[in-house]
Amino acid sequence: MPPADVLPPESEVPADDPGPLLTSGTSADVYALDDARVLRRYREGRDATPEVALLQHVTAHGFPAPAVLGASGSDIVMERVHGPTLLQALGAGEVSISDAARVLADLHARLHAIPAPPAWVAPSDRDWPVLAGGPVVVHLGLHPGNVILAEPGPALVDWATARSGTPELDVAVTAVMLAEVAVDAGGDYSQAARALLAAFLHASDVSPLAALDDASAMRAVDPALVPGERELVPDAARLVRTLLELTAG
C-alpha cells in the first residue's frame, strides 16, 4: 500500500508550532495535535516514507499499531493511542510480570505472521546498521515502553527501527533490551527485569539463540544508548544466553 503523498487539509499543522511535546526519541519528536492525532516529526529531515509504508502495511494486516492519517517529508500524522504504557502498568503493579511477558510474546507472534512488503525499501539512516532483511516484519524495539495498553488491547508504537527481518532477531533484540536493565546492578528495576526476561523467553515460541550475537551487535551501536548503557550490552547478552541454556537443560 503506497504512503500518503501529502497531509490532508485537516491534518496540516504550523511548522513552528505543532502543539504540546509528548515525547522525544533519538531521531524524532512526537507532538499532540489534539485528542485524536499526534505528529511524529523526524529531526534532521529524515524521510518518513519508509516508516509510513511499513505502518500502513501492518495495519492493513490487522496489527495493532497507530493508523497513518497523513504524511509529508519528515512528518507523520497518526492516530493518537490512549492508555498507559506496559512499563507504566508494570511499575504501578497493575499488570503482573507473567501477563506482561505474554503481551510481549503475543505481539511478536502477531507481527511475525505478517510477510515483509515485497517492494519496501529500508530507510537510509547513518545511525542504524544495514540489515540483511528477512521474510517478515520486525520491530526491533518491542519493549514495555513501546507498548500502550489501549482500551481495545495492547498497541505497538515507535516504528522508527522497524524493518524486514527474522523472528529470531526481533525476539533476540527484545531479550537483550530487557537483559540490559536486569544486569544494571545500580538500577531500581534490575530484579523485576530479570524476572520479566525469564518469563518472556518462556512465553515466546521463538528461540532467539541463533540471532543473539547479531542482536547484541546491533544494540552495541544503537544511537539511543549512552556510553554507560552501551557497556551493559555484553553482560546482557551473556544473561540471555545463560537463561536460554538453563531452559534448554
XYZ file of N, CA and C in Angstrom:
747
model
N 0.848 -1.182 0.000
C 0.000 0.000 0.000
C 0.884 1.232 0.000
N 0.715 2.138 -0.972
C 1.592 3.309 -1.038
C 1.278 4.284 0.071
N 2.294 5.007 0.554
C 2.073 6.004 1.591
C 1.372 7.227 1.055
N 0.763 7.997 1.951
C 0.145 9.249 1.542
C 1.230 10.203 1.059
N 0.949 10.944 -0.003
C 1.934 11.859 -0.558
C 1.955 13.201 0.173
N 0.793 13.630 0.621
C 0.710 14.918 1.294
C -0.221 14.794 2.481
N -0.115 15.740 3.392
C -1.029 15.771 4.515
C -2.398 16.237 4.040
N -3.475 15.566 4.430
C -4.805 16.088 4.134
C -4.978 17.456 4.792
N -5.866 18.310 4.259
C -6.021 19.645 4.831
C -6.285 19.642 6.328
N -7.085 18.676 6.822
C -7.411 18.659 8.238
C -6.215 18.245 9.094
N -5.155 17.727 8.477
C -4.001 17.285 9.243
C -2.842 18.276 9.188
N -3.019 19.386 8.465
C -1.937 20.342 8.350
C -1.701 21.018 9.699
N -0.422 21.251 10.021
C -0.072 21.904 11.278
C 0.973 22.966 10.995
N 0.991 24.041 11.795
C 2.030 25.064 11.618
C 3.412 24.466 11.845
N 4.339 24.763 10.982
C 5.679 24.176 11.093
C 6.379 24.600 12.371
N 6.075 25.825 12.857
C 6.789 26.328 14.022
C 6.048 26.070 15.337
N 4.819 25.555 15.276
C 4.053 25.323 16.497
C 3.164 24.091 16.331
N 3.763 22.891 16.388
C 2.984 21.679 16.145
C 2.138 21.236 17.327
N 2.241 21.907 18.470
C 1.448 21.510 19.629
C 2.329 21.049 20.768
N 1.717 20.603 21.873
C 2.495 20.152 23.034
C 3.370 18.947 22.707
N 4.594 18.970 23.208
C 5.506 17.849 23.014
C 5.125 16.717 23.965
N 4.886 15.529 23.396
C 4.553 14.362 24.205
C 5.792 13.583 24.607
N 6.686 13.369 23.651
C 7.888 12.597 23.932
C 8.936 12.867 22.856
N 10.180 12.623 23.199
C 11.285 12.772 22.254
C 12.101 11.491 22.241
N 12.452 11.052 21.046
C 13.303 9.891 20.901
C 14.650 10.280 20.343
N 15.387 9.275 19.889
C 16.722 9.532 19.355
C 16.686 10.380 18.099
N 15.691 10.142 17.254
C 15.675 10.804 15.956
C 14.405 11.591 15.675
N 13.404 11.514 16.557
C 12.123 12.155 16.265
C 11.469 12.674 17.536
N 10.569 13.633 17.349
C 9.745 14.173 18.427
C 8.285 13.880 18.097
N 7.481 13.671 19.144
C 6.057 13.399 18.972
C 5.266 14.487 19.678
N 4.352 15.127 18.919
C 3.553 16.229 19.440
C 2.072 15.851 19.443
N 1.333 16.381 20.410
C -0.110 16.170 20.461
C -0.793 17.249 19.628
N -1.398 16.837 18.525
C -2.156 17.795 17.719
C -3.518 18.062 18.354
N -4.155 16.999 18.783
C -5.422 17.084 19.501
C -5.648 15.739 20.170
N -6.867 15.478 20.629
C -7.132 14.250 21.375
C -7.079 13.007 20.498
N -7.165 13.196 19.181
C -7.249 12.046 18.278
C -6.011 11.846 17.422
N -5.123 12.871 17.370
C -3.994 12.798 16.444
C -2.698 13.244 17.112
N -1.598 12.637 16.659
C -0.267 13.087 17.041
C 0.549 13.331 15.781
N 1.568 14.141 15.925
C 2.526 14.385 14.846
C 3.864 13.806 15.261
N 4.378 12.894 14.447
C 5.736 12.388 14.649
C 6.625 13.103 13.641
N 7.578 13.872 14.140
C 8.431 14.697 13.270
C 9.883 14.287 13.454
N 10.485 13.799 12.375
C 11.900 13.445 12.420
C 12.756 14.693 12.395
N 13.781 14.664 13.197
C 14.754 15.742 13.158
C 15.744 15.486 12.015
N 16.443 16.507 11.615
C 17.456 16.431 10.550
C 16.862 16.012 9.215
N 15.550 16.190 9.046
C 14.945 15.997 7.737
C 14.862 14.575 7.233
N 14.934 13.576 8.110
C 14.843 12.186 7.662
C 13.519 11.935 6.958
N 13.555 11.220 5.847
C 12.364 10.894 5.077
C 11.529 9.867 5.834
N 10.275 10.189 6.110
C 9.392 9.294 6.857
C 8.693 8.274 5.976
N 8.909 8.323 4.664
C 8.171 7.458 3.746
C 8.302 5.970 4.071
N 9.512 5.444 4.367
C 9.596 4.009 4.675
C 8.776 3.613 5.904
N 8.804 4.441 6.943
C 8.030 4.122 8.142
C 6.534 4.159 7.854
N 6.103 5.145 7.068
C 4.691 5.246 6.697
C 4.250 3.992 5.947
N 5.062 3.577 4.983
C 4.705 2.403 4.185
C 4.598 1.156 5.048
N 5.528 0.998 5.986
C 5.507 -0.191 6.838
C 4.321 -0.154 7.797
N 4.026 1.022 8.361
C 2.874 1.153 9.241
C 1.583 0.835 8.498
N 1.447 1.357 7.300
C 0.249 1.076 6.517
C 0.144 -0.420 6.203
N 1.288 -1.038 5.983
C 1.309 -2.470 5.663
C 0.838 -3.296 6.851
N 1.356 -3.013 8.041
C 0.995 -3.848 9.189
C -0.431 -3.584 9.650
N -0.882 -2.329 9.588
C -2.260 -2.058 9.994
C -3.245 -2.650 8.994
N -2.864 -2.711 7.724
C -3.727 -3.362 6.733
C -3.878 -4.852 7.022
N -2.891 -5.430 7.716
C -2.956 -6.840 8.105
C -3.584 -7.013 9.495
N -4.134 -5.949 10.042
C -4.841 -6.046 11.304
C -3.980 -5.953 12.545
N -2.716 -5.563 12.380
C -1.852 -5.463 13.552
C -2.163 -4.186 14.325
N -2.133 -4.244 15.671
C -2.474 -3.069 16.483
C -1.349 -2.042 16.554
N -1.378 -1.104 15.637
C -0.413 -0.007 15.569
C -1.178 1.247 15.177
N -0.626 2.431 15.414
C -1.344 3.660 15.073
C -1.602 3.775 13.578
N -2.794 4.199 13.229
C -3.131 4.408 11.819
C -2.478 5.688 11.315
N -1.963 5.639 10.107
C -1.385 6.829 9.475
C -2.518 7.657 8.872
N -2.562 8.928 9.240
C -3.608 9.823 8.746
C -3.094 10.765 7.677
N -1.788 10.906 7.588
C -1.197 11.758 6.577
C 0.303 11.771 6.739
N 1.021 12.163 5.693
C 2.476 12.190 5.761
C 3.034 13.156 4.747
N 4.123 13.788 5.114
C 4.792 14.703 4.198
C 6.223 14.895 4.667
N 7.186 14.516 3.825
C 8.589 14.724 4.168
C 8.977 13.977 5.421
N 9.370 14.718 6.463
C 9.801 14.099 7.710
C 8.682 14.044 8.748
N 7.454 14.344 8.346
C 6.306 14.369 9.252
C 5.348 13.205 9.000
N 4.843 12.641 10.094
C 3.758 11.663 10.008
C 2.673 12.085 10.986
N 1.462 12.255 10.477
C 0.315 12.476 11.351
C -0.367 11.125 11.519
N -0.551 10.715 12.762
C -1.112 9.395 13.009
C -2.097 9.425 14.165
N -2.823 8.341 14.239
C -3.792 8.166 15.311
C -3.110 8.265 16.669
N -3.770 8.942 17.594
C -3.265 9.019 18.963
C -3.828 7.849 19.767
N -2.956 7.029 20.300
C -3.368 5.854 21.071
C -3.321 6.214 22.546
N -4.453 6.053 23.225
C -4.549 6.449 24.630
C -4.386 5.240 25.546
N -3.711 5.475 26.661
C -3.541 4.429 27.659
C -2.138 4.473 28.235
N -1.937 3.793 29.359
C -0.587 3.719 29.933
C 0.288 2.789 29.111
N 1.584 2.983 29.193
C 2.474 2.006 28.577
C 2.512 0.755 29.448
N 2.934 -0.329 28.856
C 3.097 -1.563 29.623
C 4.118 -1.356 30.736
N 5.130 -0.544 30.482
C 6.133 -0.236 31.507
C 5.499 0.492 32.693
N 4.650 1.464 32.401
C 3.977 2.194 33.469
C 3.059 1.277 34.273
N 2.339 0.402 33.580
C 1.425 -0.515 34.260
C 2.183 -1.507 35.133
N 3.338 -1.944 34.666
C 4.175 -2.825 35.484
C 4.656 -2.098 36.736
N 5.124 -0.881 36.560
C 5.627 -0.117 37.690
C 4.565 0.181 38.730
N 3.312 0.322 38.266
C 2.209 0.608 39.175
C 1.596 -0.649 39.766
N 2.090 -1.809 39.370
C 1.540 -3.063 39.864
C 0.193 -3.422 39.275
N -0.158 -2.801 38.136
C -1.447 -3.060 37.506
C -1.409 -4.269 36.573
N -0.214 -4.691 36.210
C -0.025 -5.850 35.334
C 1.053 -6.723 35.953
N 0.817 -8.033 35.981
C 1.815 -8.943 36.535
C 2.936 -9.174 35.538
N 4.056 -9.637 36.029
C 5.195 -9.929 35.156
C 4.836 -11.011 34.150
N 4.129 -12.040 34.564
C 3.757 -13.111 33.639
C 2.813 -12.605 32.558
N 1.862 -11.741 32.935
C 0.951 -11.185 31.929
C 1.701 -10.268 30.969
N 2.631 -9.475 31.490
C 3.423 -8.594 30.624
C 4.247 -9.405 29.637
N 4.819 -10.498 30.102
C 5.605 -11.361 29.216
C 4.740 -11.925 28.097
N 3.513 -12.311 28.435
C 2.608 -12.845 27.408
C 2.210 -11.775 26.406
N 2.047 -10.529 26.868
C 1.740 -9.438 25.942
C 2.878 -9.254 24.939
N 4.118 -9.224 25.430
C 5.271 -9.065 24.537
C 5.375 -10.224 23.553
N 5.219 -11.445 24.051
C 5.329 -12.619 23.190
C 4.216 -12.642 22.151
N 3.010 -12.254 22.552
C 1.877 -12.259 21.619
C 2.057 -11.223 20.519
N 2.534 -10.024 20.889
C 2.764 -9.010 19.859
C 3.832 -9.463 18.876
N 4.886 -10.108 19.367
C 5.897 -10.656 18.464
C 5.266 -11.667 17.510
N 4.493 -12.596 18.048
C 3.899 -13.644 17.209
C 2.976 -13.046 16.152
N 2.169 -12.067 16.548
C 1.244 -11.448 15.596
C 1.998 -10.676 14.516
N 3.050 -9.977 14.917
C 3.817 -9.205 13.941
C 4.544 -10.118 12.963
N 5.110 -11.195 13.475
C 5.898 -12.081 12.613
C 5.040 -12.942 11.696
N 3.733 -12.877 11.880
C 2.822 -13.540 10.941
C 2.586 -12.695 9.694
N 3.098 -11.456 9.706
C 2.907 -10.545 8.576
C 4.121 -10.615 7.649
N 3.922 -10.971 6.390
C 5.077 -11.029 5.473
C 5.634 -9.641 5.206
N 6.914 -9.580 4.983
C 7.538 -8.301 4.640
C 6.976 -7.804 3.315
N 6.698 -6.513 3.197
C 6.194 -5.986 1.922
C 7.238 -6.176 0.832
N 6.863 -6.715 -0.316
C 7.860 -7.086 -1.336
C 8.630 -5.921 -1.921
N 8.016 -4.748 -2.006
C 8.694 -3.622 -2.655
C 9.200 -2.596 -1.660
N 9.217 -2.953 -0.377
C 9.602 -1.972 0.639
C 11.106 -1.711 0.601
N 11.481 -0.445 0.732
C 12.888 -0.049 0.727
C 13.237 0.499 2.103
N 14.247 -0.066 2.733
C 14.647 0.363 4.068
C 15.154 1.798 4.032
N 14.916 2.550 5.102
C 15.391 3.934 5.126
C 16.907 4.003 5.160
N 17.431 5.070 4.615
C 18.866 5.328 4.687
C 19.131 6.091 5.971
N 19.748 5.424 6.935
C 19.954 6.014 8.255
C 21.389 5.760 8.687
N 22.163 6.804 8.785
C 23.582 6.638 9.100
C 23.790 6.104 10.517
N 22.765 6.241 11.377
C 22.910 5.822 12.766
C 22.468 4.386 13.010
N 22.029 3.676 11.977
C 21.488 2.336 12.192
C 22.156 1.362 11.229
N 22.516 0.187 11.675
C 23.217 -0.740 10.797
C 22.343 -1.246 9.656
N 22.972 -1.556 8.556
C 22.259 -2.145 7.423
C 22.012 -3.620 7.725
N 20.758 -4.036 7.623
C 20.400 -5.411 7.940
C 20.182 -6.214 6.663
N 20.348 -7.510 6.782
C 20.202 -8.371 5.617
C 18.757 -8.539 5.195
N 17.818 -8.200 6.074
C 16.410 -8.368 5.745
C 15.927 -9.759 6.118
N 14.705 -10.048 5.734
C 14.134 -11.334 6.077
C 12.704 -11.430 5.590
N 12.023 -12.524 5.927
C 10.707 -12.789 5.335
C 9.537 -12.085 6.005
N 9.739 -11.522 7.199
C 8.609 -10.943 7.927
C 8.948 -9.535 8.394
N 7.941 -8.854 8.920
C 8.149 -7.534 9.505
C 8.664 -7.696 10.930
N 9.688 -6.935 11.264
C 10.229 -6.935 12.634
C 10.237 -5.501 13.143
N 10.094 -5.343 14.445
C 10.013 -4.016 15.036
C 11.361 -3.530 15.561
N 12.121 -4.419 16.172
C 13.452 -4.148 16.710
C 13.436 -3.093 17.820
N 12.314 -3.010 18.507
C 12.203 -2.108 19.646
C 10.966 -2.452 20.453
N 10.617 -3.738 20.438
C 9.382 -4.176 21.084
C 9.666 -4.432 22.567
N 9.573 -3.365 23.344
C 9.815 -3.446 24.788
C 8.649 -2.794 25.517
N 8.546 -2.939 26.831
C 7.371 -2.434 27.549
C 7.103 -0.946 27.394
N 8.126 -0.143 27.142
C 7.908 1.284 26.964
C 7.251 1.642 25.654
N 7.257 0.727 24.681
C 6.658 0.980 23.373
C 5.319 0.273 23.187
N 4.819 -0.336 24.234
C 3.512 -0.995 24.178
C 2.529 -0.157 24.983
N 1.445 0.274 24.341
C 0.420 1.053 25.019
C -0.786 0.157 25.281
N -1.234 0.140 26.514
C -2.381 -0.683 26.893
C -3.663 0.108 26.628
N -4.051 0.140 25.368
C -5.248 0.860 24.949
C -6.490 0.052 25.300
N -7.631 0.694 25.267
C -8.876 0.025 25.634
C -9.173 -1.179 24.737
N -8.950 -1.083 23.408
C -9.211 -2.266 22.573
C -8.200 -3.388 22.771
N -7.047 -3.080 23.342
C -5.987 -4.062 23.534
C -4.633 -3.423 23.355
N -3.553 -4.162 23.650
C -2.208 -3.593 23.522
C -1.903 -3.154 22.092
N -1.256 -2.001 21.960
C -0.853 -1.473 20.661
C 0.634 -1.160 20.705
N 1.306 -1.323 19.582
C 2.749 -1.125 19.488
C 3.049 0.183 18.769
N 3.884 1.019 19.374
C 4.209 2.324 18.797
C 5.720 2.411 18.540
N 6.132 3.536 17.986
C 7.535 3.853 17.676
C 8.131 2.842 16.706
N 7.836 3.043 15.422
C 8.246 2.122 14.365
C 9.489 2.600 13.618
N 10.268 3.462 14.232
C 11.421 4.045 13.554
C 12.451 3.004 13.137
N 12.605 1.933 13.921
C 13.628 0.928 13.612
C 13.048 -0.305 12.939
N 11.761 -0.303 12.636
C 11.127 -1.483 12.017
C 11.706 -1.742 10.628
N 11.818 -3.002 10.309
C 12.425 -3.440 9.053
C 11.787 -4.760 8.626
N 12.334 -5.338 7.573
C 12.095 -6.746 7.288
C 13.224 -7.525 7.950
N 12.910 -8.705 8.438
C 13.923 -9.477 9.138
C 13.399 -10.840 9.532
N 13.994 -11.404 10.568
C 13.596 -12.732 11.029
C 13.000 -12.635 12.426
N 12.058 -13.530 12.753
C 11.508 -13.539 14.115
C 12.587 -13.708 15.179
N 13.588 -14.525 14.883
C 14.652 -14.778 15.868
C 15.385 -13.490 16.237
N 15.661 -12.645 15.250
C 16.365 -11.394 15.527
C 15.500 -10.460 16.355
N 14.232 -10.355 16.015
C 13.339 -9.451 16.725
C 13.193 -9.861 18.192
N 13.004 -11.150 18.427
C 12.886 -11.651 19.799
C 14.204 -11.463 20.540
N 15.308 -11.676 19.857
C 16.618 -11.512 20.485
C 16.857 -10.065 20.904
N 16.451 -9.103 20.077
C 16.638 -7.696 20.423
C 15.821 -7.347 21.671
N 14.573 -7.810 21.717
C 13.759 -7.576 22.916
C 14.412 -8.195 24.140
N 14.914 -9.424 24.006
C 15.547 -10.105 25.141
C 16.768 -9.340 25.633
N 17.587 -8.858 24.720
C 18.784 -8.115 25.124
C 18.396 -6.793 25.790
N 17.365 -6.133 25.273
C 16.907 -4.884 25.889
C 16.476 -5.116 27.337
N 15.697 -6.165 27.564
C 15.269 -6.478 28.927
C 16.467 -6.844 29.797
N 17.407 -7.575 29.220
C 18.585 -8.007 29.979
C 19.480 -6.844 30.353
N 19.515 -5.804 29.536
C 20.328 -4.630 29.871
C 19.861 -4.011 31.190
N 18.560 -3.980 31.393
C 18.032 -3.459 32.658
C 18.352 -4.429 33.791
N 18.263 -5.721 33.484
C 18.493 -6.747 34.516
C 19.928 -6.747 35.021
N 20.908 -6.478 34.165
C 22.311 -6.555 34.581
C 22.837 -5.229 35.128
N 21.991 -4.202 35.127
C 22.387 -2.914 35.687
C 22.259 -2.997 37.203
N 23.360 -3.281 37.867
C 23.337 -3.527 39.323
C 22.841 -2.326 40.103
N 23.031 -1.137 39.559
C 22.593 0.054 40.266
C 21.179 0.476 39.933
N 20.521 -0.277 39.079
C 19.177 0.091 38.655
C 18.115 -0.322 39.659
N 17.013 0.417 39.657
C 15.919 0.127 40.583
C 15.078 -1.065 40.136
N 15.182 -1.424 38.852
C 14.275 -2.431 38.323
C 15.004 -3.688 37.833
N 16.231 -3.887 38.279
C 17.019 -4.998 37.749
C 16.393 -6.349 38.073
N 15.906 -6.545 39.291
C 15.313 -7.829 39.649
C 14.024 -8.079 38.875
N 13.183 -7.048 38.759
C 11.938 -7.195 38.004
C 12.228 -7.465 36.535
N 13.258 -6.798 35.984
C 13.604 -7.007 34.583
C 14.106 -8.419 34.343
N 14.864 -8.964 35.279
C 15.343 -10.338 35.132
C 14.172 -11.312 35.149
N 13.202 -11.075 36.032
C 12.021 -11.938 36.081
C 11.205 -11.813 34.803
N 11.071 -10.594 34.282
C 10.331 -10.394 33.034
C 11.041 -11.054 31.865
N 12.356 -10.937 31.823
C 13.132 -11.578 30.770
C 12.917 -13.087 30.780
N 13.024 -13.705 31.945
C 12.841 -15.147 32.043
C 11.431 -15.543 31.618
N 10.445 -14.766 32.046
C 9.059 -15.067 31.682
C 8.830 -14.881 30.184
N 9.448 -13.855 29.594
C 9.308 -13.608 28.159
C 9.920 -14.741 27.346
N 11.121 -15.181 27.717
C 11.767 -16.275 26.991
C 10.933 -17.550 27.088
N 10.295 -17.754 28.234
C 9.432 -18.926 28.404
C 8.160 -18.801 27.568
N 7.612 -17.582 27.471
C 6.348 -17.384 26.757
C 6.519 -17.379 25.244
N 7.716 -17.041 24.770
C 7.938 -16.943 23.325
C 8.049 -18.307 22.673
N 7.432 -18.428 21.508
C 7.537 -19.659 20.732
C 8.801 -19.687 19.876
N 9.533 -18.578 19.878
C 10.730 -18.448 19.044
C 11.955 -18.363 19.949
N 12.944 -19.206 19.700
C 14.193 -19.111 20.443
C 15.095 -18.073 19.770
N 15.588 -17.107 20.531
C 16.451 -16.081 19.942
C 17.921 -16.462 19.888
N 18.263 -17.677 20.284
C 19.665 -18.041 20.467
C 20.495 -17.835 19.202
N 19.958 -18.255 18.052
C 20.735 -18.167 16.810
C 21.009 -16.726 16.398
N 20.170 -15.798 16.847
C 20.329 -14.388 16.452
C 20.879 -13.523 17.575
N 21.304 -14.147 18.670
C 21.719 -13.375 19.841
C 22.953 -12.523 19.570
N 23.925 -13.067 18.855
C 25.132 -12.291 18.550
C 24.805 -11.078 17.681
N 23.942 -11.278 16.684
C 23.554 -10.159 15.817
C 22.794 -9.096 16.605
N 21.904 -9.545 17.493
C 21.121 -8.601 18.282
C 22.012 -7.778 19.205
N 22.968 -8.426 19.862
C 23.847 -7.685 20.769
C 24.765 -6.741 19.991
N 25.175 -7.138 18.804
C 25.991 -6.245 17.972
C 25.199 -5.013 17.560
N 23.923 -5.209 17.240
C 23.067 -4.074 16.891
C 22.870 -3.145 18.072
N 22.619 -3.734 19.236
C 22.401 -2.906 20.420
C 23.661 -2.108 20.776
N 24.806 -2.670 20.529
C 26.063 -2.003 20.873
C 26.290 -0.728 20.063
N 25.658 -0.639 18.887
C 25.824 0.561 18.065
C 24.547 1.390 18.000
N 23.573 1.044 18.826
C 22.313 1.785 18.833
C 22.579 3.220 19.290
N 22.196 4.221 18.477
C 22.473 5.613 18.856
C 21.690 6.069 20.077
N 20.677 5.321 20.484
C 19.896 5.706 21.659
C 20.630 5.412 22.962
N 21.665 4.582 22.903
C 22.393 4.208 24.108
C 23.507 5.206 24.412
N 23.620 5.565 25.679
C 24.742 6.384 26.114
C 25.859 5.440 26.549
N 27.099 5.938 26.680
C 28.225 5.039 26.984
C 27.995 4.097 28.155
N 27.429 4.554 29.238
C 27.208 3.672 30.372
C 26.263 2.534 30.062
N 25.239 2.815 29.253
C 24.292 1.775 28.855
C 24.933 0.808 27.863
N 25.737 1.351 26.975
C 26.373 0.525 25.950
C 27.262 -0.548 26.580
N 27.865 -0.219 27.696
C 28.751 -1.176 28.366
C 27.985 -2.353 28.972
N 26.683 -2.219 29.104
C 25.869 -3.302 29.674
C 25.547 -4.384 28.655
N 25.705 -4.075 27.369
C 25.241 -4.999 26.326
C 25.927 -6.364 26.391
N 27.252 -6.463 26.528
C 27.866 -7.808 26.587
C 27.345 -8.652 27.749
N 27.218 -8.049 28.930
C 26.680 -8.791 30.071
C 25.222 -9.182 29.836
N 24.493 -8.295 29.182
C 23.093 -8.593 28.882
C 22.982 -9.807 27.960
N 23.807 -9.833 26.930
C 23.773 -10.972 26.003
C 24.149 -12.266 26.720
N 25.117 -12.189 27.624
C 25.501 -13.386 28.374
C 24.359 -13.878 29.267
N 23.619 -12.943 29.856
C 22.491 -13.342 30.691
C 21.419 -14.034 29.863
N 21.110 -13.492 28.701
C 20.116 -14.139 27.840
C 20.559 -15.543 27.455
N 21.826 -15.684 27.096
C 22.347 -16.999 26.700
C 22.269 -17.984 27.873
N 22.616 -17.502 29.068
C 22.568 -18.371 30.242
C 21.151 -18.848 30.528
N 20.194 -17.928 30.470
C 18.806 -18.305 30.719
C 18.288 -19.275 29.660
N 18.681 -19.077 28.422
C 18.262 -19.999 27.358
C 18.861 -21.383 27.572
N 20.117 -21.426 27.972
C 20.770 -22.728 28.220
C 20.148 -23.445 29.413
N 19.783 -22.679 30.443
C 19.122 -23.291 31.598
C 17.759 -23.847 31.211
N 17.033 -23.100 30.376
C 15.728 -23.564 29.930
C 15.843 -24.810 29.074
N 16.858 -24.808 28.179
C 17.054 -25.972 27.308
C 17.466 -27.184 28.115
N 18.199 -26.944 29.218
C 18.647 -28.049 30.036
C 17.545 -28.619 30.878
